[in-house]
Amino acid sequence: MENRLKSKITTSEIVYIALMMAATCAVTMTIRIPTFIGYTHLGDSMVFLAAIILGKRRGTIAAALGMFLADILGGYAVWAPFTLVIKGVMAYIAASIAYRDNYDGNNLKNNIFAFICAGIWMIGAYYVANAIITRFVYVQAASLGESLAIALGEVPGNIIEVVVGIVIALPLIKGLKNYFYRK
């Protein structure tokens, strides 16, 4: 019975999730660099921040929905279902590694490792999503091989997105972690 009550979400947790969703959406939409198929942005920093500040479940929800909203509101609705899953899993990976064993999201080296692992997931997953969207939406005449080749063009932008996200997130985490409730 105690575990059941403990798993309920509080009003303050809902507020933190909503704030992180809004921050993720706003940062993602603020500076966008269009690419051939999508866009590169600073929102990954908020995915990493959500993972550390809110933890696995709540960070995943905030990151996934914030990025999903950015795609919907920013005119990239075709990407929204992929983004929902990819960024949610990205936050979950980052939080899972950052809070494993005796770490509590406070170890700089462990957080960098967590973000790199989550970034590798994101780069690979978006490569597949790019190929699917290219093949079935943007260039329907392209073969699967051609779609995979076209999708390779987006990989460098995704790598830059992850690296910049890590560089922005690390000082924010240091400054904000103690001010937020995390469970």
PDB file of C-alpha atoms in Angstrom:
ATOM      1  CA  MET A   1       0.000   0.000   0.000  1.00  0.00           C
ATOM      2  CA  GLU A   2       2.823   2.401   0.866  1.00  0.00           C
ATOM      3  CA  ASN A   3       4.508   1.910  -2.541  1.00  0.00           C
ATOM      4  CA  ARG A   4       1.230   2.632  -4.292  1.00  0.00           C
ATOM      5  CA  LEU A   5       0.845   5.929  -2.449  1.00  0.00           C
ATOM      6  CA  LYS A   6       4.487   6.782  -2.988  1.00  0.00           C
ATOM      7  CA  SER A   7       4.176   6.421  -6.770  1.00  0.00           C
ATOM      8  CA  LYS A   8       1.455   9.062  -7.005  1.00  0.00           C
ATOM      9  CA  ILE A   9       2.572  12.319  -8.520  1.00  0.00           C
ATOM     10  CA  THR A  10       2.242  15.524  -6.517  1.00  0.00           C
ATOM     11  CA  THR A  11       1.079  18.905  -7.712  1.00  0.00           C
ATOM     12  CA  SER A  12       4.577  20.349  -7.395  1.00  0.00           C
ATOM     13  CA  GLU A  13       5.971  17.510  -9.525  1.00  0.00           C
ATOM     14  CA  ILE A  14       3.362  18.230 -12.201  1.00  0.00           C
ATOM     15  CA  VAL A  15       4.427  21.872 -12.142  1.00  0.00           C
ATOM     16  CA  TYR A  16       8.116  20.949 -12.499  1.00  0.00           C
ATOM     17  CA  ILE A  17       7.339  18.612 -15.399  1.00  0.00           C
ATOM     18  CA  ALA A  18       5.247  21.316 -17.098  1.00  0.00           C
ATOM     19  CA  LEU A  19       7.967  23.927 -16.572  1.00  0.00           C
ATOM     20  CA  MET A  20      10.607  21.618 -18.020  1.00  0.00           C
ATOM     21  CA  MET A  21       8.321  20.772 -20.958  1.00  0.00           C
ATOM     22  CA  ALA A  22       7.843  24.477 -21.646  1.00  0.00           C
ATOM     23  CA  ALA A  23      11.572  25.199 -21.330  1.00  0.00           C
ATOM     24  CA  THR A  24      12.387  22.302 -23.649  1.00  0.00           C
ATOM     25  CA  CYS A  25       9.869  23.460 -26.233  1.00  0.00           C
ATOM     26  CA  ALA A  26      10.943  27.120 -26.010  1.00  0.00           C
ATOM     27  CA  VAL A  27      14.680  26.437 -26.245  1.00  0.00           C
ATOM     28  CA  THR A  28      14.128  24.032 -29.135  1.00  0.00           C
ATOM     29  CA  MET A  29      12.067  26.582 -31.049  1.00  0.00           C
ATOM     30  CA  THR A  30      14.189  29.650 -30.258  1.00  0.00           C
ATOM     31  CA  ILE A  31      17.317  28.922 -32.286  1.00  0.00           C
ATOM     32  CA  ARG A  32      16.657  26.510 -35.124  1.00  0.00           C
ATOM     33  CA  ILE A  33      19.018  25.916 -38.006  1.00  0.00           C
ATOM     34  CA  PRO A  34      17.140  24.316 -40.906  1.00  0.00           C
ATOM     35  CA  THR A  35      18.742  21.290 -42.529  1.00  0.00           C
ATOM     36  CA  PHE A  36      17.770  19.383 -45.653  1.00  0.00           C
ATOM     37  CA  ILE A  37      15.183  17.241 -43.879  1.00  0.00           C
ATOM     38  CA  GLY A  38      14.664  18.800 -40.423  1.00  0.00           C
ATOM     39  CA  TYR A  39      16.478  21.266 -38.204  1.00  0.00           C
ATOM     40  CA  THR A  40      19.277  21.481 -35.643  1.00  0.00           C
ATOM     41  CA  HIS A  41      18.560  23.206 -32.323  1.00  0.00           C
ATOM     42  CA  LEU A  42      19.683  23.755 -28.720  1.00  0.00           C
ATOM     43  CA  GLY A  43      16.891  21.670 -27.189  1.00  0.00           C
ATOM     44  CA  ASP A  44      19.092  18.690 -26.351  1.00  0.00           C
ATOM     45  CA  SER A  45      20.488  20.743 -23.493  1.00  0.00           C
ATOM     46  CA  MET A  46      16.997  20.732 -21.979  1.00  0.00           C
ATOM     47  CA  VAL A  47      16.644  16.985 -22.525  1.00  0.00           C
ATOM     48  CA  PHE A  48      19.819  16.456 -20.500  1.00  0.00           C
ATOM     49  CA  LEU A  49      18.727  18.987 -17.879  1.00  0.00           C
ATOM     50  CA  ALA A  50      15.318  17.286 -17.514  1.00  0.00           C
ATOM     51  CA  ALA A  51      16.983  13.894 -17.105  1.00  0.00           C
ATOM     52  CA  ILE A  52      19.195  15.095 -14.261  1.00  0.00           C
ATOM     53  CA  ILE A  53      16.772  17.424 -12.487  1.00  0.00           C
ATOM     54  CA  LEU A  54      13.605  15.335 -12.782  1.00  0.00           C
ATOM     55  CA  GLY A  55      15.004  11.800 -12.990  1.00  0.00           C
ATOM     56  CA  LYS A  56      14.011   8.903 -15.220  1.00  0.00           C
ATOM     57  CA  ARG A  57      10.227   8.931 -15.359  1.00  0.00           C
ATOM     58  CA  ARG A  58       9.474  12.600 -14.985  1.00  0.00           C
ATOM     59  CA  GLY A  59      12.474  13.715 -17.036  1.00  0.00           C
ATOM     60  CA  THR A  60      11.445  11.380 -19.833  1.00  0.00           C
ATOM     61  CA  ILE A  61       7.919  12.796 -19.864  1.00  0.00           C
ATOM     62  CA  ALA A  62       9.100  16.425 -19.839  1.00  0.00           C
ATOM     63  CA  ALA A  63      11.743  15.927 -22.546  1.00  0.00           C
ATOM     64  CA  ALA A  64       9.560  13.831 -24.845  1.00  0.00           C
ATOM     65  CA  LEU A  65       6.503  16.076 -24.659  1.00  0.00           C
ATOM     66  CA  GLY A  66       8.507  19.314 -24.825  1.00  0.00           C
ATOM     67  CA  MET A  67      10.275  18.230 -28.002  1.00  0.00           C
ATOM     68  CA  PHE A  68       7.041  16.796 -29.421  1.00  0.00           C
ATOM     69  CA  LEU A  69       5.354  20.173 -28.920  1.00  0.00           C
ATOM     70  CA  ALA A  70       8.273  21.973 -30.568  1.00  0.00           C
ATOM     71  CA  ASP A  71       7.846  19.821 -33.671  1.00  0.00           C
ATOM     72  CA  ILE A  72       4.070  20.312 -33.761  1.00  0.00           C
ATOM     73  CA  LEU A  73       4.192  24.063 -33.132  1.00  0.00           C
ATOM     74  CA  GLY A  74       7.232  24.601 -35.346  1.00  0.00           C
ATOM     75  CA  GLY A  75       5.755  23.098 -38.499  1.00  0.00           C
ATOM     76  CA  TYR A  76       7.539  19.733 -38.377  1.00  0.00           C
ATOM     77  CA  ALA A  77       4.541  17.600 -37.438  1.00  0.00           C
ATOM     78  CA  VAL A  78       5.761  14.699 -39.586  1.00  0.00           C
ATOM     79  CA  TRP A  79       8.673  14.385 -37.143  1.00  0.00           C
ATOM     80  CA  ALA A  80       6.586  14.594 -33.947  1.00  0.00           C
ATOM     81  CA  PRO A  81       5.884  10.850 -33.421  1.00  0.00           C
ATOM     82  CA  PHE A  82       9.553   9.992 -33.985  1.00  0.00           C
ATOM     83  CA  THR A  83      10.677  12.837 -31.728  1.00  0.00           C
ATOM     84  CA  LEU A  84       8.320  11.778 -28.945  1.00  0.00           C
ATOM     85  CA  VAL A  85       9.941   8.351 -28.775  1.00  0.00           C
ATOM     86  CA  ILE A  86      13.539   9.304 -29.603  1.00  0.00           C
ATOM     87  CA  LYS A  87      13.833  12.200 -27.141  1.00  0.00           C
ATOM     88  CA  GLY A  88      11.948  10.304 -24.438  1.00  0.00           C
ATOM     89  CA  VAL A  89      14.318   7.356 -24.700  1.00  0.00           C
ATOM     90  CA  MET A  90      17.244   9.789 -24.864  1.00  0.00           C
ATOM     91  CA  ALA A  91      16.246  11.358 -21.528  1.00  0.00           C
ATOM     92  CA  TYR A  92      15.630   7.925 -20.013  1.00  0.00           C
ATOM     93  CA  ILE A  93      19.081   6.683 -21.056  1.00  0.00           C
ATOM     94  CA  ALA A  94      20.758   9.811 -19.685  1.00  0.00           C
ATOM     95  CA  ALA A  95      18.938   9.587 -16.345  1.00  0.00           C
ATOM     96  CA  SER A  96      19.452   5.825 -16.029  1.00  0.00           C
ATOM     97  CA  ILE A  97      23.211   6.180 -16.396  1.00  0.00           C
ATOM     98  CA  ALA A  98      23.480   9.389 -14.352  1.00  0.00           C
ATOM     99  CA  TYR A  99      21.647   7.790 -11.406  1.00  0.00           C
ATOM    100  CA  ARG A 100      23.056   4.252 -11.604  1.00  0.00           C
ATOM    101  CA  ASP A 101      24.699   2.572  -8.620  1.00  0.00           C
ATOM    102  CA  ASN A 102      26.007   5.156  -6.137  1.00  0.00           C
ATOM    103  CA  TYR A 103      25.827   8.105  -8.512  1.00  0.00           C
ATOM    104  CA  ASP A 104      23.189  10.711  -7.827  1.00  0.00           C
ATOM    105  CA  GLY A 105      23.397  12.816 -10.958  1.00  0.00           C
ATOM    106  CA  ASN A 106      26.159  14.879  -9.374  1.00  0.00           C
ATOM    107  CA  ASN A 107      29.252  13.263 -10.904  1.00  0.00           C
ATOM    108  CA  LEU A 108      30.487  15.333 -13.847  1.00  0.00           C
ATOM    109  CA  LYS A 109      32.321  12.502 -15.623  1.00  0.00           C
ATOM    110  CA  ASN A 110      29.408  10.119 -15.181  1.00  0.00           C
ATOM    111  CA  ASN A 111      26.948  12.730 -16.465  1.00  0.00           C
ATOM    112  CA  ILE A 112      29.105  13.361 -19.531  1.00  0.00           C
ATOM    113  CA  PHE A 113      29.224   9.600 -20.144  1.00  0.00           C
ATOM    114  CA  ALA A 114      25.432   9.437 -19.718  1.00  0.00           C
ATOM    115  CA  PHE A 115      24.900  12.270 -22.180  1.00  0.00           C
ATOM    116  CA  ILE A 116      27.259  10.767 -24.747  1.00  0.00           C
ATOM    117  CA  CYS A 117      25.457   7.410 -24.561  1.00  0.00           C
ATOM    118  CA  ALA A 118      22.073   9.127 -24.856  1.00  0.00           C
ATOM    119  CA  GLY A 119      23.420  11.211 -27.747  1.00  0.00           C
ATOM    120  CA  ILE A 120      24.611   8.131 -29.604  1.00  0.00           C
ATOM    121  CA  TRP A 121      21.105   6.691 -29.268  1.00  0.00           C
ATOM    122  CA  MET A 122      19.606   9.928 -30.608  1.00  0.00           C
ATOM    123  CA  ILE A 123      21.977  10.123 -33.583  1.00  0.00           C
ATOM    124  CA  GLY A 124      21.301   6.505 -34.572  1.00  0.00           C
ATOM    125  CA  ALA A 125      17.547   6.737 -34.040  1.00  0.00           C
ATOM    126  CA  TYR A 126      17.235   9.957 -36.028  1.00  0.00           C
ATOM    127  CA  TYR A 127      19.302   8.422 -38.813  1.00  0.00           C
ATOM    128  CA  VAL A 128      16.684   5.664 -39.112  1.00  0.00           C
ATOM    129  CA  ALA A 129      13.829   8.190 -38.778  1.00  0.00           C
ATOM    130  CA  ASN A 130      15.427  10.384 -41.456  1.00  0.00           C
ATOM    131  CA  ALA A 131      15.622   7.422 -43.819  1.00  0.00           C
ATOM    132  CA  ILE A 132      11.979   6.495 -43.175  1.00  0.00           C
ATOM    133  CA  ILE A 133      10.691  10.037 -43.611  1.00  0.00           C
ATOM    134  CA  THR A 134      12.841  10.575 -46.694  1.00  0.00           C
ATOM    135  CA  ARG A 135      11.620   7.354 -48.284  1.00  0.00           C
ATOM    136  CA  PHE A 136       7.921   7.646 -47.477  1.00  0.00           C
ATOM    137  CA  VAL A 137       7.303  11.415 -47.249  1.00  0.00           C
ATOM    138  CA  TYR A 138       9.885  13.654 -48.886  1.00  0.00           C
ATOM    139  CA  VAL A 139      11.350  11.587 -51.741  1.00  0.00           C
ATOM    140  CA  GLN A 140       8.905   8.780 -52.373  1.00  0.00           C
ATOM    141  CA  ALA A 141      10.708   7.788 -55.561  1.00  0.00           C
ATOM    142  CA  ALA A 142      13.912   7.095 -53.610  1.00  0.00           C
ATOM    143  CA  SER A 143      14.932   3.518 -52.912  1.00  0.00           C
ATOM    144  CA  LEU A 144      15.751   2.395 -49.389  1.00  0.00           C
ATOM    145  CA  GLY A 145      19.474   2.648 -50.168  1.00  0.00           C
ATOM    146  CA  GLU A 146      19.067   6.165 -51.514  1.00  0.00           C
ATOM    147  CA  SER A 147      17.030   7.166 -48.461  1.00  0.00           C
ATOM    148  CA  LEU A 148      19.750   5.817 -46.171  1.00  0.00           C
ATOM    149  CA  ALA A 149      22.365   7.762 -48.128  1.00  0.00           C
ATOM    150  CA  ILE A 150      20.340  10.982 -47.957  1.00  0.00           C
ATOM    151  CA  ALA A 151      19.806  10.475 -44.208  1.00  0.00           C
ATOM    152  CA  LEU A 152      23.587  10.368 -43.690  1.00  0.00           C
ATOM    153  CA  GLY A 153      23.650  14.068 -44.520  1.00  0.00           C
ATOM    154  CA  GLU A 154      21.807  14.821 -41.278  1.00  0.00           C
ATOM    155  CA  VAL A 155      24.233  12.944 -39.000  1.00  0.00           C
ATOM    156  CA  PRO A 156      26.846  15.748 -38.664  1.00  0.00           C
ATOM    157  CA  GLY A 157      24.152  18.219 -37.596  1.00  0.00           C
ATOM    158  CA  ASN A 158      22.876  15.753 -34.989  1.00  0.00           C
ATOM    159  CA  ILE A 159      26.401  15.237 -33.656  1.00  0.00           C
ATOM    160  CA  ILE A 160      26.833  19.005 -33.287  1.00  0.00           C
ATOM    161  CA  GLU A 161      23.417  19.208 -31.619  1.00  0.00           C
ATOM    162  CA  VAL A 162      24.423  16.650 -28.979  1.00  0.00           C
ATOM    163  CA  VAL A 163      27.836  18.219 -28.309  1.00  0.00           C
ATOM    164  CA  VAL A 164      26.387  21.723 -27.953  1.00  0.00           C
ATOM    165  CA  GLY A 165      23.590  20.319 -25.780  1.00  0.00           C
ATOM    166  CA  ILE A 166      26.149  18.773 -23.423  1.00  0.00           C
ATOM    167  CA  VAL A 167      28.188  21.984 -23.252  1.00  0.00           C
ATOM    168  CA  ILE A 168      25.092  24.043 -22.397  1.00  0.00           C
ATOM    169  CA  ALA A 169      23.543  21.503 -20.007  1.00  0.00           C
ATOM    170  CA  LEU A 170      26.528  20.914 -17.734  1.00  0.00           C
ATOM    171  CA  PRO A 171      26.733  24.406 -16.181  1.00  0.00           C
ATOM    172  CA  LEU A 172      22.935  24.635 -15.996  1.00  0.00           C
ATOM    173  CA  ILE A 173      22.793  21.359 -14.084  1.00  0.00           C
ATOM    174  CA  LYS A 174      25.428  22.542 -11.630  1.00  0.00           C
ATOM    175  CA  GLY A 175      23.521  25.755 -11.028  1.00  0.00           C
ATOM    176  CA  LEU A 176      19.962  24.427 -10.942  1.00  0.00           C
ATOM    177  CA  LYS A 177      20.037  20.877  -9.587  1.00  0.00           C
ATOM    178  CA  ASN A 178      19.736  21.825  -5.927  1.00  0.00           C
ATOM    179  CA  TYR A 179      16.730  24.071  -6.579  1.00  0.00           C
ATOM    180  CA  PHE A 180      14.506  21.410  -8.109  1.00  0.00           C
ATOM    181  CA  TYR A 181      12.744  18.483  -6.578  1.00  0.00           C
ATOM    182  CA  ARG A 182      13.765  15.165  -8.101  1.00  0.00           C
ATOM    183  CA  LYS A 183      12.319  11.737  -7.506  1.00  0.00           C
TER     184      LYS A 183
END
